[in-house]
Amino acid sequence: MSTHPPQLSPTELAAYFAFTEVSSLLRHAVEQQLREVGKLSYVQFQLLARLGDAPGGSQRMTDLADGVVYSRSGLTYQAQSLEERGLVTRAPSPEDERSTIVAITAEGRAVLQKVFPGHIEAVRDLLIDPLAEEDVEVLARVMTQVSEHLRANPPRSAGRRKPKAE
Amino acid sequence: MSTHPPQLSPTELAAYFAFTEVSSLLRHAVEQQLREVGKLSYVQFQLLARLGDAPGGSQRMTDLADGVVYSRSGLTYQAQSLEERGLVTRAPSPEDERSTIVAITAEGRAVLQKVFPGHIEAVRDLLIDPLAEEDVEVLARVMTQVSEHLRANPPRSAGRRKPKAE
DNA sequence: TATTGTTATACTCTATAACTATA
DNA sequence: TATAGTTATAGAGTATAACAATA
């Protein structure tokens, strides 16, 4: 089905290896910082940050899940955990009683604020500062291009509800 | 301690967001492929691949851990699991009886071979193909620069043995 | 005493399938 | 019947601390 060579060229390999190395170190450092400063997992941070940006500070579960979590029960688990800590609330949507609206609380926003500086510092230290200014622009352009391609051609079954098999 | 602005510029933010989005989708896709085709977690794949490249197909536990796993017990866990499946062997080093030498077996290499084509295809589809040829080169250059910086300034305590506190 | 690795344990996270309730 | 979400459950992975053995 593929018309491509089955191997990666040295340059392609270099791009892949360096990319994964950086992403895994960055991810680990960020997770550590979030855990230490805000007792948040990376997923929880993403959910909170998303709610913080959302109009009204709230979103439906399904919309919230998008791209952050790959199973519905996984989202329920995290949302419950955040709710128990008082960082979000959950309530049935008035418009569609099947839906649950998740909303960030004042404490939730406080935790976000507490966590942001160190988060930004980690990203800066590990990803931004090593690069010349032009290269940050280049990185932004290149990564955006890839991410747009991924949005346009979503990899098979990333978070979709199970297609009815059999 | 930091002389940097506490915020990220729009370009820097764009670079960070796109980078994490791509890395998380790529990681997820790759993990799925490895699991389906070879019943390997990403960490297990990395360990096997490393052994496959190592001279003699073997390495000491400590050297093997480097950058792949962030705790010693985590490596023991994975090595045990690979050993139970017959993909690696473990034996004490003749040179230093404290050390354990991990070696990839023929079955281990077979699993690697089985998994490679789909792995490469995923990387190609999701990371390489969306980019023009020059941009792959650019990505390789930029990511290599970051990764070299990270090697030179290792983030506090990534995998090192706990510094004696107290 | 320092280093290498394992074990015991506890915890977090994830995914699948079955289930409830609403549209 | 399809959709939104939860629950039950089980499994995989991770980290910390205590431990044994070797240098």
mmCIF file of N, CA and C in Angstrom, chain A residues 3-127:
data_model
loop_
_atom_site.group_PDB
_atom_site.id
_atom_site.type_symbol
_atom_site.label_atom_id
_atom_site.label_comp_id
_atom_site.label_asym_id
_atom_site.label_seq_id
_atom_site.Cartn_x
_atom_site.Cartn_y
_atom_site.Cartn_z
ATOM 1 N N THR A 3 4.142 3.478 -1.034
ATOM 2 C CA THR A 3 5.056 3.591 -2.166
ATOM 3 C C THR A 3 6.425 4.082 -1.714
ATOM 4 N N HIS A 4 6.660 4.034 -0.410
ATOM 5 C CA HIS A 4 7.888 4.594 0.114
ATOM 6 C C HIS A 4 8.934 3.523 0.307
ATOM 7 N N PRO A 5 10.197 3.948 0.314
ATOM 8 C CA PRO A 5 11.251 2.993 0.654
ATOM 9 C C PRO A 5 11.039 2.510 2.080
ATOM 10 N N PRO A 6 11.379 1.256 2.306
ATOM 11 C CA PRO A 6 11.108 0.646 3.611
ATOM 12 C C PRO A 6 12.093 1.102 4.680
ATOM 13 N N GLN A 7 13.089 1.833 4.283
ATOM 14 C CA GLN A 7 14.064 2.285 5.273
ATOM 15 C C GLN A 7 14.023 3.799 5.403
ATOM 16 N N LEU A 8 14.571 4.271 6.479
ATOM 17 C CA LEU A 8 14.712 5.709 6.642
ATOM 18 C C LEU A 8 16.140 6.110 6.275
ATOM 19 N N SER A 9 16.268 7.215 5.612
ATOM 20 C CA SER A 9 17.600 7.721 5.282
ATOM 21 C C SER A 9 18.295 8.174 6.565
ATOM 22 N N PRO A 10 19.609 8.315 6.536
ATOM 23 C CA PRO A 10 20.337 8.775 7.719
ATOM 24 C C PRO A 10 19.769 10.081 8.266
ATOM 25 N N THR A 11 19.443 10.993 7.397
ATOM 26 C CA THR A 11 18.875 12.261 7.868
ATOM 27 C C THR A 11 17.522 12.043 8.543
ATOM 28 N N GLU A 12 16.712 11.217 7.917
ATOM 29 C CA GLU A 12 15.398 10.938 8.503
ATOM 30 C C GLU A 12 15.534 10.260 9.855
ATOM 31 N N LEU A 13 16.450 9.317 9.927
ATOM 32 C CA LEU A 13 16.713 8.646 11.197
ATOM 33 C C LEU A 13 17.182 9.639 12.256
ATOM 34 N N ALA A 14 18.086 10.502 11.848
ATOM 35 C CA ALA A 14 18.607 11.494 12.793
ATOM 36 C C ALA A 14 17.478 12.371 13.304
ATOM 37 N N ALA A 15 16.606 12.778 12.392
ATOM 38 C CA ALA A 15 15.480 13.616 12.791
ATOM 39 C C ALA A 15 14.603 12.865 13.791
ATOM 40 N N TYR A 16 14.313 11.626 13.499
ATOM 41 C CA TYR A 16 13.447 10.835 14.373
ATOM 42 C C TYR A 16 14.078 10.597 15.744
ATOM 43 N N PHE A 17 15.320 10.175 15.754
ATOM 44 C CA PHE A 17 15.972 9.882 17.030
ATOM 45 C C PHE A 17 16.091 11.124 17.903
ATOM 46 N N ALA A 18 16.561 12.188 17.309
ATOM 47 C CA ALA A 18 16.727 13.407 18.102
ATOM 48 C C ALA A 18 15.370 13.899 18.590
ATOM 49 N N PHE A 19 14.389 13.809 17.723
ATOM 50 C CA PHE A 19 13.047 14.247 18.105
ATOM 51 C C PHE A 19 12.538 13.460 19.302
ATOM 52 N N THR A 20 12.642 12.158 19.254
ATOM 53 C CA THR A 20 12.119 11.356 20.363
ATOM 54 C C THR A 20 12.945 11.554 21.634
ATOM 55 N N GLU A 21 14.237 11.730 21.458
ATOM 56 C CA GLU A 21 15.053 11.941 22.652
ATOM 57 C C GLU A 21 14.638 13.230 23.360
ATOM 58 N N VAL A 22 14.517 14.277 22.583
ATOM 59 C CA VAL A 22 14.120 15.556 23.170
ATOM 60 C C VAL A 22 12.728 15.451 23.782
ATOM 61 N N SER A 23 11.827 14.844 23.053
ATOM 62 C CA SER A 23 10.451 14.821 23.550
ATOM 63 C C SER A 23 10.360 14.005 24.825
ATOM 64 N N SER A 24 11.135 12.955 24.918
ATOM 65 C CA SER A 24 11.011 12.132 26.110
ATOM 66 C C SER A 24 11.668 12.802 27.321
ATOM 67 N N LEU A 25 12.783 13.485 27.106
ATOM 68 C CA LEU A 25 13.398 14.207 28.220
ATOM 69 C C LEU A 25 12.537 15.380 28.666
ATOM 70 N N LEU A 26 12.005 16.102 27.692
ATOM 71 C CA LEU A 26 11.152 17.246 28.029
ATOM 72 C C LEU A 26 9.920 16.787 28.790
ATOM 73 N N ARG A 27 9.314 15.741 28.289
ATOM 74 C CA ARG A 27 8.121 15.216 28.927
ATOM 75 C C ARG A 27 8.391 14.812 30.372
ATOM 76 N N HIS A 28 9.513 14.126 30.555
ATOM 77 C CA HIS A 28 9.835 13.660 31.892
ATOM 78 C C HIS A 28 10.083 14.831 32.842
ATOM 79 N N ALA A 29 10.829 15.813 32.373
ATOM 80 C CA ALA A 29 11.133 16.969 33.217
ATOM 81 C C ALA A 29 9.857 17.718 33.578
ATOM 82 N N VAL A 30 8.994 17.887 32.598
ATOM 83 C CA VAL A 30 7.747 18.610 32.829
ATOM 84 C C VAL A 30 6.863 17.844 33.806
ATOM 85 N N GLU A 31 6.793 16.553 33.625
ATOM 86 C CA GLU A 31 5.964 15.756 34.528
ATOM 87 C C GLU A 31 6.453 15.872 35.964
ATOM 88 N N GLN A 32 7.763 15.867 36.105
ATOM 89 C CA GLN A 32 8.327 15.967 37.447
ATOM 90 C C GLN A 32 7.960 17.303 38.091
ATOM 91 N N GLN A 33 8.117 18.352 37.325
ATOM 92 C CA GLN A 33 7.816 19.688 37.850
ATOM 93 C C GLN A 33 6.340 19.789 38.243
ATOM 94 N N LEU A 34 5.466 19.307 37.371
ATOM 95 C CA LEU A 34 4.030 19.392 37.651
ATOM 96 C C LEU A 34 3.670 18.604 38.906
ATOM 97 N N ARG A 35 4.277 17.454 39.030
ATOM 98 C CA ARG A 35 4.009 16.599 40.179
ATOM 99 C C ARG A 35 4.490 17.268 41.472
ATOM 100 N N GLU A 36 5.692 17.799 41.418
ATOM 101 C CA GLU A 36 6.275 18.384 42.630
ATOM 102 C C GLU A 36 5.548 19.653 43.065
ATOM 103 N N VAL A 37 5.271 20.493 42.108
ATOM 104 C CA VAL A 37 4.725 21.800 42.460
ATOM 105 C C VAL A 37 3.202 21.752 42.631
ATOM 106 N N GLY A 38 2.534 20.965 41.799
ATOM 107 C CA GLY A 38 1.067 21.006 41.846
ATOM 108 C C GLY A 38 0.397 19.660 42.057
ATOM 109 N N LYS A 39 1.205 18.633 42.292
ATOM 110 C CA LYS A 39 0.652 17.284 42.425
ATOM 111 C C LYS A 39 -0.274 16.941 41.260
ATOM 112 N N LEU A 40 0.147 17.349 40.071
ATOM 113 C CA LEU A 40 -0.647 17.082 38.874
ATOM 114 C C LEU A 40 0.100 16.129 37.944
ATOM 115 N N SER A 41 -0.636 15.175 37.381
ATOM 116 C CA SER A 41 -0.053 14.422 36.275
ATOM 117 C C SER A 41 -0.130 15.298 35.027
ATOM 118 N N TYR A 42 0.590 14.895 34.017
ATOM 119 C CA TYR A 42 0.616 15.688 32.796
ATOM 120 C C TYR A 42 -0.777 15.780 32.182
ATOM 121 N N VAL A 43 -1.479 14.657 32.197
ATOM 122 C CA VAL A 43 -2.842 14.646 31.653
ATOM 123 C C VAL A 43 -3.734 15.610 32.430
ATOM 124 N N GLN A 44 -3.643 15.555 33.747
ATOM 125 C CA GLN A 44 -4.464 16.442 34.562
ATOM 126 C C GLN A 44 -4.151 17.905 34.262
ATOM 127 N N PHE A 45 -2.872 18.185 34.094
ATOM 128 C CA PHE A 45 -2.481 19.554 33.758
ATOM 129 C C PHE A 45 -3.088 19.978 32.422
ATOM 130 N N GLN A 46 -3.030 19.102 31.459
ATOM 131 C CA GLN A 46 -3.600 19.439 30.155
ATOM 132 C C GLN A 46 -5.097 19.706 30.260
ATOM 133 N N LEU A 47 -5.771 18.890 31.028
ATOM 134 C CA LEU A 47 -7.212 19.080 31.183
ATOM 135 C C LEU A 47 -7.502 20.422 31.854
ATOM 136 N N LEU A 48 -6.809 20.692 32.936
ATOM 137 C CA LEU A 48 -7.010 21.968 33.632
ATOM 138 C C LEU A 48 -6.699 23.147 32.714
ATOM 139 N N ALA A 49 -5.576 23.053 32.003
ATOM 140 C CA ALA A 49 -5.167 24.154 31.134
ATOM 141 C C ALA A 49 -6.212 24.389 30.046
ATOM 142 N N ARG A 50 -6.754 23.313 29.531
ATOM 143 C CA ARG A 50 -7.783 23.425 28.518
ATOM 144 C C ARG A 50 -9.017 24.127 29.055
ATOM 145 N N LEU A 51 -9.419 23.719 30.251
ATOM 146 C CA LEU A 51 -10.584 24.346 30.876
ATOM 147 C C LEU A 51 -10.301 25.815 31.168
ATOM 148 N N GLY A 52 -9.074 26.084 31.589
ATOM 149 C CA GLY A 52 -8.708 27.470 31.870
ATOM 150 C C GLY A 52 -8.848 28.362 30.648
ATOM 151 N N ASP A 53 -8.575 27.797 29.482
ATOM 152 C CA ASP A 53 -8.673 28.572 28.250
ATOM 153 C C ASP A 53 -10.091 28.614 27.692
ATOM 154 N N ALA A 54 -10.887 27.628 28.061
ATOM 155 C CA ALA A 54 -12.220 27.519 27.460
ATOM 156 C C ALA A 54 -13.120 28.662 27.931
ATOM 157 N N PRO A 55 -14.006 29.134 27.060
ATOM 158 C CA PRO A 55 -14.944 30.174 27.470
ATOM 159 C C PRO A 55 -15.822 29.671 28.611
ATOM 160 N N GLY A 56 -15.906 30.438 29.667
ATOM 161 C CA GLY A 56 -16.671 30.010 30.824
ATOM 162 C C GLY A 56 -15.934 29.008 31.686
ATOM 163 N N GLY A 57 -14.733 28.644 31.275
ATOM 164 C CA GLY A 57 -13.962 27.686 32.050
ATOM 165 C C GLY A 57 -14.576 26.302 32.094
ATOM 166 N N SER A 58 -15.405 26.007 31.107
ATOM 167 C CA SER A 58 -16.055 24.703 31.140
ATOM 168 C C SER A 58 -16.181 24.084 29.750
ATOM 169 N N GLN A 59 -16.290 22.761 29.751
ATOM 170 C CA GLN A 59 -16.427 22.011 28.507
ATOM 171 C C GLN A 59 -17.132 20.696 28.760
ATOM 172 N N ARG A 60 -17.703 20.160 27.689
ATOM 173 C CA ARG A 60 -18.280 18.823 27.787
ATOM 174 C C ARG A 60 -17.156 17.802 27.904
ATOM 175 N N MET A 61 -17.420 16.709 28.560
ATOM 176 C CA MET A 61 -16.439 15.637 28.705
ATOM 177 C C MET A 61 -15.854 15.249 27.342
ATOM 178 N N THR A 62 -16.689 14.987 26.415
ATOM 179 C CA THR A 62 -16.232 14.507 25.111
ATOM 180 C C THR A 62 -15.279 15.493 24.452
ATOM 181 N N ASP A 63 -15.632 16.771 24.478
ATOM 182 C CA ASP A 63 -14.771 17.768 23.855
ATOM 183 C C ASP A 63 -13.456 17.901 24.606
ATOM 184 N N LEU A 64 -13.540 17.715 25.886
ATOM 185 C CA LEU A 64 -12.364 17.827 26.730
ATOM 186 C C LEU A 64 -11.374 16.699 26.441
ATOM 187 N N ALA A 65 -11.905 15.548 26.163
ATOM 188 C CA ALA A 65 -11.078 14.363 25.950
ATOM 189 C C ALA A 65 -10.168 14.513 24.739
ATOM 190 N N ASP A 66 -10.696 15.143 23.729
ATOM 191 C CA ASP A 66 -10.087 15.215 22.407
ATOM 192 C C ASP A 66 -8.574 15.396 22.417
ATOM 193 N N GLY A 67 -7.861 14.390 22.054
ATOM 194 C CA GLY A 67 -6.419 14.513 21.918
ATOM 195 C C GLY A 67 -5.641 14.395 23.216
ATOM 196 N N VAL A 68 -6.306 14.519 24.324
ATOM 197 C CA VAL A 68 -5.605 14.443 25.605
ATOM 198 C C VAL A 68 -5.596 13.013 26.121
ATOM 199 N N VAL A 69 -6.705 12.353 25.944
ATOM 200 C CA VAL A 69 -6.903 11.047 26.543
ATOM 201 C C VAL A 69 -7.450 10.113 25.478
ATOM 202 N N TYR A 70 -7.075 8.856 25.538
ATOM 203 C CA TYR A 70 -7.424 7.962 24.462
ATOM 204 C C TYR A 70 -8.506 6.956 24.825
ATOM 205 N N SER A 71 -9.108 7.124 25.978
ATOM 206 C CA SER A 71 -10.255 6.282 26.293
ATOM 207 C C SER A 71 -11.198 7.078 27.184
ATOM 208 N N ARG A 72 -12.466 6.792 27.098
ATOM 209 C CA ARG A 72 -13.440 7.545 27.861
ATOM 210 C C ARG A 72 -13.308 7.295 29.355
ATOM 211 N N SER A 73 -13.054 6.058 29.675
ATOM 212 C CA SER A 73 -12.949 5.770 31.104
ATOM 213 C C SER A 73 -11.730 6.464 31.698
ATOM 214 N N GLY A 74 -10.720 6.621 30.876
ATOM 215 C CA GLY A 74 -9.542 7.343 31.337
ATOM 216 C C GLY A 74 -9.875 8.776 31.703
ATOM 217 N N LEU A 75 -10.715 9.388 30.910
ATOM 218 C CA LEU A 75 -11.110 10.759 31.216
ATOM 219 C C LEU A 75 -11.959 10.816 32.490
ATOM 220 N N THR A 76 -12.897 9.904 32.598
ATOM 221 C CA THR A 76 -13.721 9.854 33.809
ATOM 222 C C THR A 76 -12.839 9.734 35.048
ATOM 223 N N TYR A 77 -11.870 8.858 34.949
ATOM 224 C CA TYR A 77 -10.950 8.654 36.073
ATOM 225 C C TYR A 77 -10.261 9.948 36.472
ATOM 226 N N GLN A 78 -9.710 10.641 35.490
ATOM 227 C CA GLN A 78 -8.975 11.870 35.789
ATOM 228 C C GLN A 78 -9.915 12.972 36.273
ATOM 229 N N ALA A 79 -11.071 13.059 35.650
ATOM 230 C CA ALA A 79 -12.024 14.094 36.043
ATOM 231 C C ALA A 79 -12.479 13.874 37.487
ATOM 232 N N GLN A 80 -12.704 12.630 37.831
ATOM 233 C CA GLN A 80 -13.079 12.299 39.200
ATOM 234 C C GLN A 80 -12.003 12.719 40.178
ATOM 235 N N SER A 81 -10.794 12.389 39.793
ATOM 236 C CA SER A 81 -9.676 12.719 40.670
ATOM 237 C C SER A 81 -9.554 14.234 40.855
ATOM 238 N N LEU A 82 -9.719 14.982 39.782
ATOM 239 C CA LEU A 82 -9.665 16.445 39.882
ATOM 240 C C LEU A 82 -10.841 16.978 40.692
ATOM 241 N N GLU A 83 -11.985 16.339 40.548
ATOM 242 C CA GLU A 83 -13.165 16.782 41.289
ATOM 243 C C GLU A 83 -12.974 16.553 42.792
ATOM 244 N N GLU A 84 -12.403 15.404 43.120
ATOM 245 C CA GLU A 84 -12.173 15.104 44.535
ATOM 246 C C GLU A 84 -11.242 16.124 45.186
ATOM 247 N N ARG A 85 -10.330 16.632 44.387
ATOM 248 C CA ARG A 85 -9.418 17.649 44.913
ATOM 249 C C ARG A 85 -10.017 19.048 44.852
ATOM 250 N N GLY A 86 -11.220 19.150 44.307
ATOM 251 C CA GLY A 86 -11.878 20.448 44.258
ATOM 252 C C GLY A 86 -11.362 21.361 43.157
ATOM 253 N N LEU A 87 -10.674 20.784 42.181
ATOM 254 C CA LEU A 87 -10.102 21.611 41.119
ATOM 255 C C LEU A 87 -11.078 21.797 39.955
ATOM 256 N N VAL A 88 -12.041 20.896 39.844
ATOM 257 C CA VAL A 88 -13.106 21.038 38.853
ATOM 258 C C VAL A 88 -14.431 20.612 39.480
ATOM 259 N N THR A 89 -15.520 20.997 38.826
ATOM 260 C CA THR A 89 -16.834 20.463 39.193
ATOM 261 C C THR A 89 -17.395 19.737 37.981
ATOM 262 N N ARG A 90 -18.318 18.816 38.244
ATOM 263 C CA ARG A 90 -18.999 18.138 37.140
ATOM 264 C C ARG A 90 -20.501 18.247 37.355
ATOM 265 N N ALA A 91 -21.205 18.558 36.285
ATOM 266 C CA ALA A 91 -22.664 18.646 36.382
ATOM 267 C C ALA A 91 -23.268 18.301 35.033
ATOM 268 N N PRO A 92 -24.438 17.703 35.046
ATOM 269 C CA PRO A 92 -25.102 17.373 33.778
ATOM 270 C C PRO A 92 -25.426 18.644 33.002
ATOM 271 N N SER A 93 -25.284 18.574 31.702
ATOM 272 C CA SER A 93 -25.593 19.726 30.858
ATOM 273 C C SER A 93 -27.098 19.971 30.831
ATOM 274 N N PRO A 94 -27.524 21.224 30.914
ATOM 275 C CA PRO A 94 -28.946 21.534 30.826
ATOM 276 C C PRO A 94 -29.485 21.249 29.423
ATOM 277 N N GLU A 95 -28.651 21.425 28.441
ATOM 278 C CA GLU A 95 -29.088 21.276 27.045
ATOM 279 C C GLU A 95 -29.270 19.827 26.645
ATOM 280 N N ASP A 96 -28.345 19.008 27.095
ATOM 281 C CA ASP A 96 -28.399 17.583 26.753
ATOM 282 C C ASP A 96 -28.071 16.803 28.009
ATOM 283 N N GLU A 97 -29.084 16.231 28.580
ATOM 284 C CA GLU A 97 -28.919 15.618 29.903
ATOM 285 C C GLU A 97 -27.957 14.436 29.896
ATOM 286 N N ARG A 98 -27.573 13.997 28.715
ATOM 287 C CA ARG A 98 -26.597 12.915 28.693
ATOM 288 C C ARG A 98 -25.189 13.421 28.977
ATOM 289 N N SER A 99 -24.965 14.663 28.600
ATOM 290 C CA SER A 99 -23.609 15.222 28.698
ATOM 291 C C SER A 99 -23.254 15.673 30.108
ATOM 292 N N THR A 100 -21.982 15.645 30.396
ATOM 293 C CA THR A 100 -21.466 16.198 31.640
ATOM 294 C C THR A 100 -20.604 17.407 31.316
ATOM 295 N N ILE A 101 -20.887 18.500 32.019
ATOM 296 C CA ILE A 101 -20.086 19.700 31.844
ATOM 297 C C ILE A 101 -19.050 19.767 32.958
ATOM 298 N N VAL A 102 -17.810 19.861 32.569
ATOM 299 C CA VAL A 102 -16.728 19.978 33.541
ATOM 300 C C VAL A 102 -16.303 21.444 33.596
ATOM 301 N N ALA A 103 -16.188 21.977 34.816
ATOM 302 C CA ALA A 103 -15.817 23.388 34.960
ATOM 303 C C ALA A 103 -14.664 23.516 35.941
ATOM 304 N N ILE A 104 -13.725 24.377 35.615
ATOM 305 C CA ILE A 104 -12.591 24.615 36.511
ATOM 306 C C ILE A 104 -13.050 25.533 37.649
ATOM 307 N N THR A 105 -12.540 25.250 38.841
ATOM 308 C CA THR A 105 -12.906 26.069 40.010
ATOM 309 C C THR A 105 -11.817 27.107 40.275
ATOM 310 N N ALA A 106 -12.071 27.948 41.263
ATOM 311 C CA ALA A 106 -11.063 28.933 41.650
ATOM 312 C C ALA A 106 -9.792 28.220 42.119
ATOM 313 N N GLU A 107 -9.974 27.167 42.900
ATOM 314 C CA GLU A 107 -8.786 26.414 43.320
ATOM 315 C C GLU A 107 -8.048 25.822 42.123
ATOM 316 N N GLY A 108 -8.820 25.367 41.159
ATOM 317 C CA GLY A 108 -8.203 24.835 39.950
ATOM 318 C C GLY A 108 -7.331 25.885 39.285
ATOM 319 N N ARG A 109 -7.868 27.061 39.176
ATOM 320 C CA ARG A 109 -7.086 28.146 38.556
ATOM 321 C C ARG A 109 -5.869 28.491 39.407
ATOM 322 N N ALA A 110 -6.050 28.413 40.702
ATOM 323 C CA ALA A 110 -4.923 28.709 41.593
ATOM 324 C C ALA A 110 -3.785 27.719 41.378
ATOM 325 N N VAL A 111 -4.147 26.455 41.249
ATOM 326 C CA VAL A 111 -3.114 25.447 41.014
ATOM 327 C C VAL A 111 -2.420 25.704 39.681
ATOM 328 N N LEU A 112 -3.195 26.033 38.690
ATOM 329 C CA LEU A 112 -2.601 26.366 37.389
ATOM 330 C C LEU A 112 -1.582 27.495 37.531
ATOM 331 N N GLN A 113 -1.994 28.551 38.217
ATOM 332 C CA GLN A 113 -1.096 29.692 38.388
ATOM 333 C C GLN A 113 0.175 29.292 39.134
ATOM 334 N N LYS A 114 -0.010 28.410 40.085
ATOM 335 C CA LYS A 114 1.129 27.992 40.884
ATOM 336 C C LYS A 114 2.136 27.205 40.050
ATOM 337 N N VAL A 115 1.608 26.522 39.085
ATOM 338 C CA VAL A 115 2.416 25.579 38.330
ATOM 339 C C VAL A 115 3.052 26.211 37.087
ATOM 340 N N PHE A 116 2.418 27.244 36.581
ATOM 341 C CA PHE A 116 2.850 27.819 35.307
ATOM 342 C C PHE A 116 4.321 28.258 35.274
ATOM 343 N N PRO A 117 4.782 29.045 36.243
ATOM 344 C CA PRO A 117 6.140 29.568 36.110
ATOM 345 C C PRO A 117 7.191 28.478 35.917
ATOM 346 N N GLY A 118 7.121 27.458 36.756
ATOM 347 C CA GLY A 118 8.100 26.387 36.634
ATOM 348 C C GLY A 118 7.930 25.596 35.346
ATOM 349 N N HIS A 119 6.697 25.496 34.923
ATOM 350 C CA HIS A 119 6.427 24.798 33.677
ATOM 351 C C HIS A 119 7.096 25.519 32.512
ATOM 352 N N ILE A 120 6.853 26.809 32.466
ATOM 353 C CA ILE A 120 7.449 27.623 31.410
ATOM 354 C C ILE A 120 8.963 27.600 31.500
ATOM 355 N N GLU A 121 9.457 27.640 32.708
ATOM 356 C CA GLU A 121 10.908 27.624 32.865
ATOM 357 C C GLU A 121 11.501 26.329 32.311
ATOM 358 N N ALA A 122 10.832 25.219 32.575
ATOM 359 C CA ALA A 122 11.335 23.946 32.079
ATOM 360 C C ALA A 122 11.333 23.924 30.555
ATOM 361 N N VAL A 123 10.242 24.382 29.973
ATOM 362 C CA VAL A 123 10.148 24.399 28.511
ATOM 363 C C VAL A 123 11.231 25.299 27.928
ATOM 364 N N ARG A 124 11.414 26.419 28.564
ATOM 365 C CA ARG A 124 12.432 27.356 28.093
ATOM 366 C C ARG A 124 13.828 26.738 28.197
ATOM 367 N N ASP A 125 14.130 26.215 29.350
ATOM 368 C CA ASP A 125 15.471 25.660 29.554
ATOM 369 C C ASP A 125 15.772 24.518 28.591
ATOM 370 N N LEU A 126 14.778 23.645 28.401
ATOM 371 C CA LEU A 126 15.074 22.402 27.694
ATOM 372 C C LEU A 126 14.806 22.472 26.202
ATOM 373 N N LEU A 127 13.902 23.332 25.794
ATOM 374 C CA LEU A 127 13.538 23.350 24.371
ATOM 375 C C LEU A 127 13.869 24.670 23.682
#
